[in-house]
PDB file of N, CA and C in Angstrom:
ATOM      1  N   MET J   1       1.219  -1.241   0.042  1.00 55.00           N
ATOM      2  CA  MET J   1       0.245   0.450   0.060  1.00 55.00           C
ATOM      3  C   MET J   1       0.659   1.466  -0.386  1.00 55.00           C
ATOM      4  N   ILE J   2       1.276   1.833  -1.360  1.00 60.00           N
ATOM      5  CA  ILE J   2       1.214   3.533  -0.690  1.00 60.00           C
ATOM      6  C   ILE J   2       0.743   4.536   0.754  1.00 60.00           C
ATOM      7  N   HIS J   3       1.816   5.008   0.534  1.00 65.00           N
ATOM      8  CA  HIS J   3       1.216   6.032   1.281  1.00 65.00           C
ATOM      9  C   HIS J   3       1.115   7.603   0.543  1.00 65.00           C
ATOM     10  N   ILE J   4       0.449   8.359   0.990  1.00 64.00           N
ATOM     11  CA  ILE J   4       0.627   9.719  -0.388  1.00 64.00           C
ATOM     12  C   ILE J   4       0.646  10.484   1.013  1.00 64.00           C
ATOM     13  N   LYS J   5       2.333  11.664   1.083  1.00 69.00           N
ATOM     14  CA  LYS J   5       2.305  12.327   1.947  1.00 69.00           C
ATOM     15  C   LYS J   5       0.929  14.068   1.831  1.00 69.00           C
ATOM     16  N   GLU J   6       0.974  13.817   3.423  1.00 75.00           N
ATOM     17  CA  GLU J   6       0.161  15.419   3.118  1.00 75.00           C
ATOM     18  C   GLU J   6       0.070  15.974   2.751  1.00 75.00           C
ATOM     19  N   PRO J   7      -0.809  17.038   1.217  1.00 73.00           N
ATOM     20  CA  PRO J   7      -0.242  18.425   0.809  1.00 73.00           C
ATOM     21  C   PRO J   7      -0.231  20.077   1.399  1.00 73.00           C
ATOM     22  N   LYS J   8       0.395  19.901   1.030  1.00 76.00           N
ATOM     23  CA  LYS J   8       1.176  21.323   1.780  1.00 76.00           C
ATOM     24  C   LYS J   8       0.195  22.499   0.566  1.00 76.00           C
ATOM     25  N   SER J   9      -0.836  22.373  -0.479  1.00 75.00           N
ATOM     26  CA  SER J   9      -0.847  23.301  -0.951  1.00 75.00           C
ATOM     27  C   SER J   9      -2.320  23.406  -1.790  1.00 75.00           C
ATOM     28  N   HIS J  10      -3.289  23.517  -1.972  1.00 74.00           N
ATOM     29  CA  HIS J  10      -4.424  23.726  -2.249  1.00 74.00           C
ATOM     30  C   HIS J  10      -4.741  22.936  -3.819  1.00 74.00           C
ATOM     31  N   GLY J  11      -5.220  21.397  -4.275  1.00 77.00           N
ATOM     32  CA  GLY J  11      -4.567  21.176  -5.683  1.00 77.00           C
ATOM     33  C   GLY J  11      -3.970  20.830  -5.848  1.00 77.00           C
ATOM     34  N   GLU J  12      -3.412  20.315  -4.732  1.00 84.00           N
ATOM     35  CA  GLU J  12      -2.026  19.502  -4.632  1.00 84.00           C
ATOM     36  C   GLU J  12      -2.225  17.773  -4.933  1.00 84.00           C
ATOM     37  N   VAL J  13      -3.045  17.633  -3.955  1.00 87.00           N
ATOM     38  CA  VAL J  13      -3.834  16.020  -4.158  1.00 87.00           C
ATOM     39  C   VAL J  13      -4.984  16.274  -4.272  1.00 87.00           C
ATOM     40  N   VAL J  14      -6.597  15.494  -5.011  1.00 88.00           N
ATOM     41  CA  VAL J  14      -7.835  15.542  -5.273  1.00 88.00           C
ATOM     42  C   VAL J  14      -7.977  14.242  -5.166  1.00 88.00           C
ATOM     43  N   HIS J  15      -8.642  13.468  -4.457  1.00 89.00           N
ATOM     44  CA  HIS J  15      -9.303  12.724  -4.800  1.00 89.00           C
ATOM     45  C   HIS J  15     -10.476  12.292  -5.536  1.00 89.00           C
ATOM     46  N   MET J  16     -10.567  11.811  -6.021  1.00 90.00           N
ATOM     47  CA  MET J  16     -12.018  11.777  -7.557  1.00 90.00           C
ATOM     48  C   MET J  16     -12.494  10.058  -7.326  1.00 90.00           C
ATOM     49  N   ASP J  17     -14.000   9.997  -7.115  1.00 90.00           N
ATOM     50  CA  ASP J  17     -15.194   9.175  -6.573  1.00 90.00           C
ATOM     51  C   ASP J  17     -15.979   9.142  -7.734  1.00 90.00           C
ATOM     52  N   TRP J  18     -17.297   8.249  -7.863  1.00 90.00           N
ATOM     53  CA  TRP J  18     -17.889   8.053  -8.246  1.00 90.00           C
ATOM     54  C   TRP J  18     -20.189   8.478  -7.630  1.00 90.00           C
ATOM     55  N   VAL J  19     -20.722   8.936  -7.500  1.00 92.00           N
ATOM     56  CA  VAL J  19     -22.141   8.919  -6.373  1.00 92.00           C
ATOM     57  C   VAL J  19     -22.696   8.267  -7.465  1.00 92.00           C
ATOM     58  N   THR J  20     -23.279   7.055  -7.713  1.00 89.00           N
ATOM     59  CA  THR J  20     -24.624   6.065  -8.506  1.00 89.00           C
ATOM     60  C   THR J  20     -25.958   6.007  -8.387  1.00 89.00           C
ATOM     61  N   ALA J  21     -26.809   6.350  -9.362  1.00 85.00           N
ATOM     62  CA  ALA J  21     -27.046   4.932  -9.011  1.00 85.00           C
ATOM     63  C   ALA J  21     -28.304   6.437  -8.324  1.00 85.00           C
ATOM     64  N   ILE J  22     -28.566   7.601  -8.178  1.00 91.00           N
ATOM     65  CA  ILE J  22     -29.298   8.452  -8.114  1.00 91.00           C
ATOM     66  C   ILE J  22     -30.606   9.118  -8.894  1.00 91.00           C
ATOM     67  N   PRO J  23     -31.299   9.152  -8.057  1.00 93.00           N
ATOM     68  CA  PRO J  23     -32.557   9.472  -9.488  1.00 93.00           C
ATOM     69  C   PRO J  23     -31.889  11.043 -10.217  1.00 93.00           C
ATOM     70  N   PRO J  24     -32.468  10.236 -11.813  1.00 92.00           N
ATOM     71  CA  PRO J  24     -32.401  11.787 -12.709  1.00 92.00           C
ATOM     72  C   PRO J  24     -32.553  13.085 -12.600  1.00 92.00           C
ATOM     73  N   SER J  25     -31.676  14.038 -12.336  1.00 89.00           N
ATOM     74  CA  SER J  25     -32.322  15.101 -11.860  1.00 89.00           C
ATOM     75  C   SER J  25     -31.798  16.509 -12.463  1.00 89.00           C
ATOM     76  N   GLY J  26     -32.451  17.483 -12.163  1.00 85.00           N
ATOM     77  CA  GLY J  26     -32.001  18.979 -14.005  1.00 85.00           C
ATOM     78  C   GLY J  26     -32.764  18.353 -15.303  1.00 85.00           C
ATOM     79  N   ASP J  27     -32.516  19.222 -15.348  1.00 89.00           N
ATOM     80  CA  ASP J  27     -33.092  19.652 -17.227  1.00 89.00           C
ATOM     81  C   ASP J  27     -32.138  18.590 -17.709  1.00 89.00           C
ATOM     82  N   LYS J  28     -31.111  17.808 -18.051  1.00 91.00           N
ATOM     83  CA  LYS J  28     -29.835  17.028 -18.286  1.00 91.00           C
ATOM     84  C   LYS J  28     -30.406  15.512 -17.685  1.00 91.00           C
ATOM     85  N   SER J  29     -31.758  15.227 -17.059  1.00 93.00           N
ATOM     86  CA  SER J  29     -31.860  14.298 -16.153  1.00 93.00           C
ATOM     87  C   SER J  29     -30.144  13.766 -16.011  1.00 93.00           C
ATOM     88  N   TYR J  30     -29.260  14.439 -15.590  1.00 94.00           N
ATOM     89  CA  TYR J  30     -28.160  13.553 -14.239  1.00 94.00           C
ATOM     90  C   TYR J  30     -28.458  12.540 -13.608  1.00 94.00           C
ATOM     91  N   ASN J  31     -27.525  11.098 -13.749  1.00 95.00           N
ATOM     92  CA  ASN J  31     -28.279  10.401 -13.140  1.00 95.00           C
ATOM     93  C   ASN J  31     -26.737   9.466 -11.814  1.00 95.00           C
ATOM     94  N   SER J  32     -26.292   9.929 -11.443  1.00 94.00           N
ATOM     95  CA  SER J  32     -24.494  10.215 -11.330  1.00 94.00           C
ATOM     96  C   SER J  32     -24.396  11.431 -10.387  1.00 94.00           C
ATOM     97  N   CYS J  33     -22.973  11.669 -10.163  1.00 94.00           N
ATOM     98  CA  CYS J  33     -22.167  12.822  -9.378  1.00 94.00           C
ATOM     99  C   CYS J  33     -20.334  12.421  -9.153  1.00 94.00           C
ATOM    100  N   LEU J  34     -20.228  13.257  -9.797  1.00 93.00           N
ATOM    101  CA  LEU J  34     -18.701  13.169 -10.176  1.00 93.00           C
ATOM    102  C   LEU J  34     -18.391  14.320  -8.576  1.00 93.00           C
ATOM    103  N   VAL J  35     -17.494  13.689  -7.314  1.00 93.00           N
ATOM    104  CA  VAL J  35     -17.020  13.699  -6.534  1.00 93.00           C
ATOM    105  C   VAL J  35     -15.668  14.253  -6.237  1.00 93.00           C
ATOM    106  N   ILE J  36     -15.225  15.313  -6.386  1.00 91.00           N
ATOM    107  CA  ILE J  36     -14.103  15.650  -6.487  1.00 91.00           C
ATOM    108  C   ILE J  36     -13.550  16.517  -4.566  1.00 91.00           C
ATOM    109  N   GLY J  37     -12.781  16.391  -3.701  1.00 90.00           N
ATOM    110  CA  GLY J  37     -11.606  17.079  -2.963  1.00 90.00           C
ATOM    111  C   GLY J  37     -10.928  16.659  -2.306  1.00 90.00           C
ATOM    112  N   ASP J  38     -10.823  18.912  -2.965  1.00 89.00           N
ATOM    113  CA  ASP J  38      -9.061  18.582  -2.209  1.00 89.00           C
ATOM    114  C   ASP J  38      -8.352  18.084  -0.376  1.00 89.00           C
ATOM    115  N   ARG J  39      -7.679  17.798  -0.476  1.00 87.00           N
ATOM    116  CA  ARG J  39      -7.181  17.358   0.707  1.00 87.00           C
ATOM    117  C   ARG J  39      -6.505  17.625   1.370  1.00 87.00           C
ATOM    118  N   CYS J  40      -5.807  18.899   0.590  1.00 85.00           N
ATOM    119  CA  CYS J  40      -5.373  20.407   1.743  1.00 85.00           C
ATOM    120  C   CYS J  40      -6.947  21.235   2.084  1.00 85.00           C
ATOM    121  N   SER J  41      -7.432  21.875   1.174  1.00 85.00           N
ATOM    122  CA  SER J  41      -8.396  22.901   1.962  1.00 85.00           C
ATOM    123  C   SER J  41      -9.708  21.833   1.731  1.00 85.00           C
ATOM    124  N   LYS J  42     -10.100  20.434   1.869  1.00 87.00           N
ATOM    125  CA  LYS J  42     -10.841  19.566   2.610  1.00 87.00           C
ATOM    126  C   LYS J  42     -12.115  20.543   2.037  1.00 87.00           C
ATOM    127  N   THR J  43     -11.857  20.789   0.194  1.00 85.00           N
ATOM    128  CA  THR J  43     -13.188  21.423  -0.452  1.00 85.00           C
ATOM    129  C   THR J  43     -14.116  20.590  -1.170  1.00 85.00           C
ATOM    130  N   PRO J  44     -14.923  20.230  -1.521  1.00 91.00           N
ATOM    131  CA  PRO J  44     -15.163  19.839  -2.735  1.00 91.00           C
ATOM    132  C   PRO J  44     -16.496  20.415  -3.406  1.00 91.00           C
ATOM    133  N   ILE J  45     -15.941  19.210  -5.331  1.00 90.00           N
ATOM    134  CA  ILE J  45     -16.662  19.037  -6.098  1.00 90.00           C
ATOM    135  C   ILE J  45     -17.579  19.446  -6.336  1.00 90.00           C
ATOM    136  N   PHE J  46     -18.229  19.099  -6.989  1.00 93.00           N
ATOM    137  CA  PHE J  46     -19.683  18.376  -7.041  1.00 93.00           C
ATOM    138  C   PHE J  46     -20.036  18.695  -8.215  1.00 93.00           C
ATOM    139  N   LEU J  47     -19.778  16.986  -9.743  1.00 92.00           N
ATOM    140  CA  LEU J  47     -20.550  17.036 -10.874  1.00 92.00           C
ATOM    141  C   LEU J  47     -20.911  16.536 -11.416  1.00 92.00           C
ATOM    142  N   PRO J  48     -22.388  16.874 -11.661  1.00 94.00           N
ATOM    143  CA  PRO J  48     -23.024  16.238 -12.003  1.00 94.00           C
ATOM    144  C   PRO J  48     -22.728  15.509 -13.686  1.00 94.00           C
ATOM    145  N   CYS J  49     -23.357  14.439 -13.752  1.00 93.00           N
ATOM    146  CA  CYS J  49     -22.870  13.794 -15.740  1.00 93.00           C
ATOM    147  C   CYS J  49     -24.259  12.228 -14.993  1.00 93.00           C
ATOM    148  N   HIS J  50     -23.669  11.368 -16.035  1.00 94.00           N
ATOM    149  CA  HIS J  50     -24.738  10.771 -16.688  1.00 94.00           C
ATOM    150  C   HIS J  50     -23.282   9.115 -16.411  1.00 94.00           C
ATOM    151  N   LYS J  51     -24.381   8.773 -16.205  1.00 91.00           N
ATOM    152  CA  LYS J  51     -23.686   6.833 -15.153  1.00 91.00           C
ATOM    153  C   LYS J  51     -23.060   6.547 -16.589  1.00 91.00           C
ATOM    154  N   ASP J  52     -23.357   6.858 -18.106  1.00 92.00           N
ATOM    155  CA  ASP J  52     -23.224   6.112 -19.072  1.00 92.00           C
ATOM    156  C   ASP J  52     -21.419   7.644 -19.392  1.00 92.00           C
ATOM    157  N   ASP J  53     -21.943   8.492 -18.699  1.00 92.00           N
ATOM    158  CA  ASP J  53     -20.037   9.041 -19.673  1.00 92.00           C
ATOM    159  C   ASP J  53     -19.083   8.362 -19.978  1.00 92.00           C
ATOM    160  N   THR J  54     -18.137   8.819 -21.402  1.00 90.00           N
ATOM    161  CA  THR J  54     -17.312   8.501 -21.692  1.00 90.00           C
ATOM    162  C   THR J  54     -15.786   9.646 -20.694  1.00 90.00           C
ATOM    163  N   ALA J  55     -14.819   8.472 -21.384  1.00 88.00           N
ATOM    164  CA  ALA J  55     -14.056  10.279 -20.635  1.00 88.00           C
ATOM    165  C   ALA J  55     -13.851  11.652 -21.101  1.00 88.00           C
ATOM    166  N   MET J  56     -14.146  11.162 -22.442  1.00 88.00           N
ATOM    167  CA  MET J  56     -14.170  12.931 -22.729  1.00 88.00           C
ATOM    168  C   MET J  56     -15.452  13.266 -22.825  1.00 88.00           C
ATOM    169  N   ASP J  57     -16.375  13.122 -22.141  1.00 91.00           N
ATOM    170  CA  ASP J  57     -17.870  13.504 -21.444  1.00 91.00           C
ATOM    171  C   ASP J  57     -16.480  14.024 -20.230  1.00 91.00           C
ATOM    172  N   ILE J  58     -16.847  13.563 -19.118  1.00 88.00           N
ATOM    173  CA  ILE J  58     -15.769  13.843 -17.347  1.00 88.00           C
ATOM    174  C   ILE J  58     -15.051  14.708 -18.168  1.00 88.00           C
ATOM    175  N   ALA J  59     -13.986  14.890 -18.982  1.00 86.00           N
ATOM    176  CA  ALA J  59     -12.578  15.588 -18.696  1.00 86.00           C
ATOM    177  C   ALA J  59     -13.692  17.040 -19.544  1.00 86.00           C
ATOM    178  N   LEU J  60     -13.888  17.164 -20.029  1.00 86.00           N
ATOM    179  CA  LEU J  60     -14.844  18.343 -20.551  1.00 86.00           C
ATOM    180  C   LEU J  60     -15.211  19.353 -18.995  1.00 86.00           C
ATOM    181  N   PRO J  61     -16.382  18.708 -18.707  1.00 86.00           N
ATOM    182  CA  PRO J  61     -16.939  19.812 -17.812  1.00 86.00           C
ATOM    183  C   PRO J  61     -16.330  19.682 -16.463  1.00 86.00           C
ATOM    184  N   LEU J  62     -14.987  18.574 -16.173  1.00 85.00           N
ATOM    185  CA  LEU J  62     -12.993  18.861 -15.707  1.00 85.00           C
ATOM    186  C   LEU J  62     -12.385  19.820 -15.357  1.00 85.00           C
ATOM    187  N   TRP J  63     -12.535  19.524 -16.948  1.00 83.00           N
ATOM    188  CA  TRP J  63     -11.528  21.867 -17.106  1.00 83.00           C
ATOM    189  C   TRP J  63     -12.668  22.233 -17.120  1.00 83.00           C
ATOM    190  N   SER J  64     -13.868  22.802 -17.605  1.00 85.00           N
ATOM    191  CA  SER J  64     -14.247  24.309 -17.527  1.00 85.00           C
ATOM    192  C   SER J  64     -15.142  24.185 -16.515  1.00 85.00           C
ATOM    193  N   ARG J  65     -15.034  23.050 -15.630  1.00 83.00           N
ATOM    194  CA  ARG J  65     -16.000  23.626 -14.070  1.00 83.00           C
ATOM    195  C   ARG J  65     -14.363  23.044 -12.477  1.00 83.00           C
ATOM    196  N   ALA J  66     -14.355  22.655 -12.789  1.00 80.00           N
ATOM    197  CA  ALA J  66     -13.035  22.227 -11.578  1.00 80.00           C
ATOM    198  C   ALA J  66     -12.093  23.135 -11.959  1.00 80.00           C
ATOM    199  N   ILE J  67     -11.019  22.449 -13.345  1.00 79.00           N
ATOM    200  CA  ILE J  67      -9.831  23.293 -13.221  1.00 79.00           C
ATOM    201  C   ILE J  67      -9.343  24.584 -13.383  1.00 79.00           C
ATOM    202  N   SER J  68     -10.612  25.132 -14.703  1.00 76.00           N
ATOM    203  CA  SER J  68     -10.332  26.408 -13.762  1.00 76.00           C
ATOM    204  C   SER J  68     -10.812  26.983 -13.572  1.00 76.00           C
ATOM    205  N   HIS J  69     -11.190  26.391 -12.581  1.00 75.00           N
ATOM    206  CA  HIS J  69     -11.903  27.504 -10.824  1.00 75.00           C
ATOM    207  C   HIS J  69     -10.549  26.997 -10.424  1.00 75.00           C
ATOM    208  N   THR J  70      -9.463  26.016 -10.123  1.00 78.00           N
ATOM    209  CA  THR J  70      -8.441  26.071  -8.621  1.00 78.00           C
ATOM    210  C   THR J  70      -7.754  25.600  -9.411  1.00 78.00           C
ATOM    211  N   GLY J  71      -6.761  25.498 -10.672  1.00 82.00           N
ATOM    212  CA  GLY J  71      -5.907  25.380 -11.020  1.00 82.00           C
ATOM    213  C   GLY J  71      -5.405  23.993 -11.428  1.00 82.00           C
ATOM    214  N   LEU J  72      -4.546  23.567 -12.450  1.00 85.00           N
ATOM    215  CA  LEU J  72      -3.702  21.767 -12.314  1.00 85.00           C
ATOM    216  C   LEU J  72      -3.471  21.101 -10.795  1.00 85.00           C
ATOM    217  N   PHE J  73      -4.129  20.008 -11.023  1.00 86.00           N
ATOM    218  CA  PHE J  73      -3.942  19.385  -9.489  1.00 86.00           C
ATOM    219  C   PHE J  73      -2.870  18.750  -9.766  1.00 86.00           C
ATOM    220  N   LYS J  74      -1.788  18.743  -8.988  1.00 88.00           N
ATOM    221  CA  LYS J  74      -0.532  18.195  -8.689  1.00 88.00           C
ATOM    222  C   LYS J  74      -0.571  15.902  -8.869  1.00 88.00           C
ATOM    223  N   ASN J  75      -1.977  15.383  -8.238  1.00 88.00           N
ATOM    224  CA  ASN J  75      -1.502  14.003  -8.268  1.00 88.00           C
ATOM    225  C   ASN J  75      -3.246  14.135  -7.374  1.00 88.00           C
ATOM    226  N   ILE J  76      -3.773  12.990  -8.588  1.00 89.00           N
ATOM    227  CA  ILE J  76      -5.364  12.625  -8.511  1.00 89.00           C
ATOM    228  C   ILE J  76      -5.374  11.170  -8.234  1.00 89.00           C
ATOM    229  N   VAL J  77      -6.128  10.743  -6.876  1.00 89.00           N
ATOM    230  CA  VAL J  77      -6.311   9.743  -6.877  1.00 89.00           C
ATOM    231  C   VAL J  77      -7.691   9.231  -7.135  1.00 89.00           C
ATOM    232  N   SER J  78      -8.174   8.054  -7.749  1.00 89.00           N
ATOM    233  CA  SER J  78      -8.994   7.684  -7.486  1.00 89.00           C
ATOM    234  C   SER J  78      -9.560   6.234  -8.039  1.00 89.00           C
ATOM    235  N   VAL J  79     -10.478   5.738  -8.154  1.00 85.00           N
ATOM    236  CA  VAL J  79     -10.968   4.351  -8.138  1.00 85.00           C
ATOM    237  C   VAL J  79     -10.335   3.958  -9.463  1.00 85.00           C
ATOM    238  N   ARG J  80     -10.181   2.622  -9.884  1.00 85.00           N
ATOM    239  CA  ARG J  80     -10.131   1.877 -11.220  1.00 85.00           C
ATOM    240  C   ARG J  80     -11.289   1.830 -12.337  1.00 85.00           C
ATOM    241  N   ASP J  81     -11.531   2.822 -12.276  1.00 85.00           N
ATOM    242  CA  ASP J  81     -12.310   3.069 -13.126  1.00 85.00           C
ATOM    243  C   ASP J  81     -11.881   3.282 -14.585  1.00 85.00           C
ATOM    244  N   PRO J  82     -13.097   2.372 -15.284  1.00 85.00           N
ATOM    245  CA  PRO J  82     -12.406   2.597 -17.239  1.00 85.00           C
ATOM    246  C   PRO J  82     -12.490   3.701 -17.337  1.00 85.00           C
ATOM    247  N   LYS J  83     -13.220   5.102 -17.196  1.00 86.00           N
ATOM    248  CA  LYS J  83     -13.075   5.625 -17.622  1.00 86.00           C
ATOM    249  C   LYS J  83     -11.936   6.852 -17.076  1.00 86.00           C
ATOM    250  N   PHE J  84     -11.781   6.879 -15.704  1.00 84.00           N
ATOM    251  CA  PHE J  84      -9.691   7.102 -15.709  1.00 84.00           C
ATOM    252  C   PHE J  84      -8.359   6.323 -15.278  1.00 84.00           C
ATOM    253  N   THR J  85      -9.097   4.135 -16.046  1.00 86.00           N
ATOM    254  CA  THR J  85      -8.179   4.301 -16.911  1.00 86.00           C
ATOM    255  C   THR J  85      -7.467   4.150 -18.470  1.00 86.00           C
ATOM    256  N   SER J  86      -8.706   5.145 -18.588  1.00 88.00           N
ATOM    257  CA  SER J  86      -8.764   4.825 -21.038  1.00 88.00           C
ATOM    258  C   SER J  86      -7.330   5.631 -21.425  1.00 88.00           C
ATOM    259  N   ALA J  87      -6.942   5.343 -22.254  1.00 89.00           N
ATOM    260  CA  ALA J  87      -5.631   5.745 -23.099  1.00 89.00           C
ATOM    261  C   ALA J  87      -6.386   7.901 -22.741  1.00 89.00           C
ATOM    262  N   LEU J  88      -7.674   7.779 -22.925  1.00 86.00           N
ATOM    263  CA  LEU J  88      -6.970   9.815 -23.350  1.00 86.00           C
ATOM    264  C   LEU J  88      -7.264  10.040 -21.870  1.00 86.00           C
ATOM    265  N   TRP J  89      -7.456   9.300 -21.039  1.00 85.00           N
ATOM    266  CA  TRP J  89      -7.218  10.188 -19.692  1.00 85.00           C
ATOM    267  C   TRP J  89      -5.823  10.033 -19.017  1.00 85.00           C
ATOM    268  N   THR J  90      -5.611   8.974 -19.454  1.00 86.00           N
ATOM    269  CA  THR J  90      -3.777   9.329 -18.820  1.00 86.00           C
ATOM    270  C   THR J  90      -3.051   9.944 -20.203  1.00 86.00           C
ATOM    271  N   ASN J  91      -3.199   9.892 -21.438  1.00 88.00           N
ATOM    272  CA  ASN J  91      -2.818  10.964 -21.987  1.00 88.00           C
ATOM    273  C   ASN J  91      -2.505  12.115 -22.336  1.00 88.00           C
ATOM    274  N   LEU J  92      -4.444  12.455 -21.169  1.00 85.00           N
ATOM    275  CA  LEU J  92      -4.648  13.864 -21.185  1.00 85.00           C
ATOM    276  C   LEU J  92      -3.439  13.726 -19.510  1.00 85.00           C
ATOM    277  N   HIS J  93      -3.832  13.481 -18.873  1.00 86.00           N
ATOM    278  CA  HIS J  93      -3.100  14.039 -17.203  1.00 86.00           C
ATOM    279  C   HIS J  93      -1.008  13.768 -17.958  1.00 86.00           C
ATOM    280  N   ARG J  94      -0.798  12.967 -18.929  1.00 88.00           N
ATOM    281  CA  ARG J  94       0.554  12.722 -18.717  1.00 88.00           C
ATOM    282  C   ARG J  94       0.627  13.884 -19.583  1.00 88.00           C
ATOM    283  N   PHE J  95       0.166  14.636 -20.951  1.00 89.00           N
ATOM    284  CA  PHE J  95       0.285  15.924 -21.297  1.00 89.00           C
ATOM    285  C   PHE J  95       0.585  17.249 -20.154  1.00 89.00           C
ATOM    286  N   LEU J  96      -0.698  16.799 -19.267  1.00 86.00           N
ATOM    287  CA  LEU J  96      -0.669  17.636 -18.273  1.00 86.00           C
ATOM    288  C   LEU J  96       0.344  18.014 -16.978  1.00 86.00           C
ATOM    289  N   GLY J  97       1.657  17.077 -16.412  1.00 88.00           N
ATOM    290  CA  GLY J  97       1.899  16.813 -16.187  1.00 88.00           C
ATOM    291  C   GLY J  97       1.247  15.947 -14.286  1.00 88.00           C
ATOM    292  N   THR J  98      -0.332  16.176 -14.834  1.00 88.00           N
ATOM    293  CA  THR J  98      -0.830  15.329 -13.453  1.00 88.00           C
ATOM    294  C   THR J  98      -0.788  13.616 -13.183  1.00 88.00           C
ATOM    295  N   LYS J  99      -0.468  13.171 -11.927  1.00 89.00           N
ATOM    296  CA  LYS J  99       0.267  11.918 -11.177  1.00 89.00           C
ATOM    297  C   LYS J  99      -1.174  11.768 -11.178  1.00 89.00           C
ATOM    298  N   LEU J 100      -0.739  10.172 -12.049  1.00 88.00           N
ATOM    299  CA  LEU J 100      -2.772   9.302 -11.377  1.00 88.00           C
ATOM    300  C   LEU J 100      -1.974   8.425 -10.553  1.00 88.00           C
ATOM    301  N   SER J 101      -3.109   8.641  -9.628  1.00 88.00           N
ATOM    302  CA  SER J 101      -2.755   7.553  -8.490  1.00 88.00           C
ATOM    303  C   SER J 101      -3.929   6.834  -8.378  1.00 88.00           C
ATOM    304  N   TYR J 102      -4.213   5.517  -8.084  1.00 86.00           N
ATOM    305  CA  TYR J 102      -5.610   4.334  -7.780  1.00 86.00           C
ATOM    306  C   TYR J 102      -5.543   4.067  -6.287  1.00 86.00           C
ATOM    307  N   THR J 103      -6.506   3.908  -6.164  1.00 84.00           N
ATOM    308  CA  THR J 103      -6.994   2.751  -4.750  1.00 84.00           C
ATOM    309  C   THR J 103      -7.274   1.237  -5.404  1.00 84.00           C
ATOM    310  N   THR J 104      -6.920   0.628  -4.514  1.00 74.00           N
ATOM    311  CA  THR J 104      -7.138  -0.785  -4.193  1.00 74.00           C
ATOM    312  C   THR J 104      -8.881  -0.787  -4.523  1.00 74.00           C
ATOM    313  N   GLU J 105      -9.741  -1.565  -4.337  1.00 68.00           N
ATOM    314  CA  GLU J 105     -11.180  -1.837  -4.253  1.00 68.00           C
ATOM    315  C   GLU J 105     -11.384  -2.022  -3.001  1.00 68.00           C
ATOM    316  N   TYR J 106     -12.015  -1.361  -2.364  1.00 63.00           N
ATOM    317  CA  TYR J 106     -12.413  -1.489  -1.297  1.00 63.00           C
ATOM    318  C   TYR J 106     -11.131  -0.694  -0.551  1.00 63.00           C
ATOM    319  N   HIS J 107     -10.695   0.011  -0.954  1.00 57.00           N
ATOM    320  CA  HIS J 107      -9.954   0.104   0.452  1.00 57.00           C
ATOM    321  C   HIS J 107      -9.227   1.346  -0.418  1.00 57.00           C
ATOM    322  N   PRO J 108     -10.332   2.351   0.444  1.00 55.00           N
ATOM    323  CA  PRO J 108      -9.781   3.559  -0.169  1.00 55.00           C
ATOM    324  C   PRO J 108      -8.990   4.165   0.471  1.00 55.00           C
TER     325      PRO J 108
END
């Protein structure tokens, strides 16, 4: 198990996970939510989405709503969801210089 050092600044380490199986809501009938938690400030960011969204569908609101507001994340810790392990996602973050770390299922 890898220990992640406590961050010293906002956006240094964020955790991402899904809240799924929620009743459809909003004008676009969102049925899941990507929850992003900043480990330093403990500030949450909630991005409404659809359960069947692709990595690209998630990358666009992540950029426009989260990264444009807080700045680039240095380390993203997330579950091994196919959206977070896809070639698009890993190449995007390699280009941005973001480190991707994955949790083991049932051991966040």
